[in-house]
Amino acid sequence: MNEDVIINKYSEELKTIYYSEYRTVEKEKYLLAQAGFKNFEVFDIYPAECNRWDNTHFFAIVAEK
């Protein structure tokens, strides 16, 4: 994912307004650093076939406070 993805629209699937912000790993690390975290490790915890959309992907970030 090269840029943040923001979803803010009605979901036919959920039958309600859906909002979600998918941040890049670098932006997420930046925000965590601003909150006092450091020494980041990023893990790709899901195989590609588990991603529903091409422009979003979940990672686990481990850090120290």
Short mmCIF file of C-alpha atoms in Angstrom, two decimals:
data_model
loop_
_atom_site.label_atom_id
_atom_site.label_comp_id
_atom_site.label_asym_id
_atom_site.label_seq_id
_atom_site.Cartn_x
_atom_site.Cartn_y
_atom_site.Cartn_z
CA MET A 1 0.00 0.00 0.00
CA ASN A 2 1.61 3.23 -1.16
CA GLU A 3 -0.88 5.72 0.25
CA ASP A 4 -3.52 5.95 2.94
CA VAL A 5 -6.96 4.69 2.01
CA ILE A 6 -10.03 6.22 3.64
CA ILE A 7 -13.46 4.63 3.21
CA ASN A 8 -16.44 6.76 4.19
CA LYS A 9 -19.62 5.67 2.47
CA TYR A 10 -22.72 3.56 2.73
CA SER A 11 -22.02 -0.17 2.65
CA GLU A 12 -24.63 -2.31 0.95
CA GLU A 13 -23.07 -5.34 2.61
CA LEU A 14 -23.33 -3.88 6.13
CA LYS A 15 -26.46 -1.79 5.47
CA THR A 16 -24.94 1.20 7.27
CA ILE A 17 -22.37 3.97 6.85
CA TYR A 18 -18.89 2.48 6.99
CA TYR A 19 -15.79 4.48 7.92
CA SER A 20 -12.28 3.12 8.05
CA GLU A 21 -8.80 4.56 7.66
CA TYR A 22 -6.11 2.26 6.31
CA ARG A 23 -2.76 3.96 6.90
CA THR A 24 0.54 3.05 5.31
CA VAL A 25 2.98 1.20 7.56
CA GLU A 26 5.32 4.22 7.51
CA LYS A 27 2.56 6.59 8.61
CA GLU A 28 1.47 4.17 11.33
CA LYS A 29 5.06 3.94 12.60
CA TYR A 30 5.32 7.74 12.54
CA LEU A 31 2.15 8.11 14.62
CA LEU A 32 3.34 5.47 17.07
CA ALA A 33 6.70 7.25 17.37
CA GLN A 34 4.84 10.49 18.15
CA ALA A 35 3.12 8.60 20.98
CA GLY A 36 6.50 7.54 22.40
CA PHE A 37 7.04 4.11 20.82
CA LYS A 38 10.36 3.01 19.27
CA ASN A 39 12.24 -0.01 17.89
CA PHE A 40 9.57 -1.12 15.46
CA GLU A 41 9.28 -4.57 13.94
CA VAL A 42 6.73 -5.11 11.19
CA PHE A 43 5.29 -8.55 10.47
CA ASP A 44 3.22 -9.53 7.45
CA ILE A 45 0.75 -11.76 9.27
CA TYR A 46 -1.71 -12.59 6.48
CA PRO A 47 -1.06 -14.32 3.15
CA ALA A 48 -2.00 -12.30 0.07
CA GLU A 49 -5.05 -14.46 -0.65
CA CYS A 50 -6.58 -13.37 2.67
CA ASN A 51 -6.70 -9.73 1.55
CA ARG A 52 -10.08 -8.80 0.27
CA TRP A 53 -8.96 -5.60 -1.48
CA ASP A 54 -5.86 -4.84 -3.54
CA ASN A 55 -5.19 -1.46 -1.91
CA THR A 56 -5.28 -2.52 1.76
CA HIS A 57 -3.23 -5.02 3.73
CA PHE A 58 -2.93 -5.68 7.46
CA PHE A 59 0.41 -5.86 9.24
CA ALA A 60 1.32 -6.43 12.88
CA ILE A 61 3.63 -3.81 14.37
CA VAL A 62 5.58 -4.59 17.53
CA ALA A 63 7.30 -1.73 19.36
CA GLU A 64 8.75 -0.68 22.69
CA LYS A 65 7.42 2.11 24.88
#
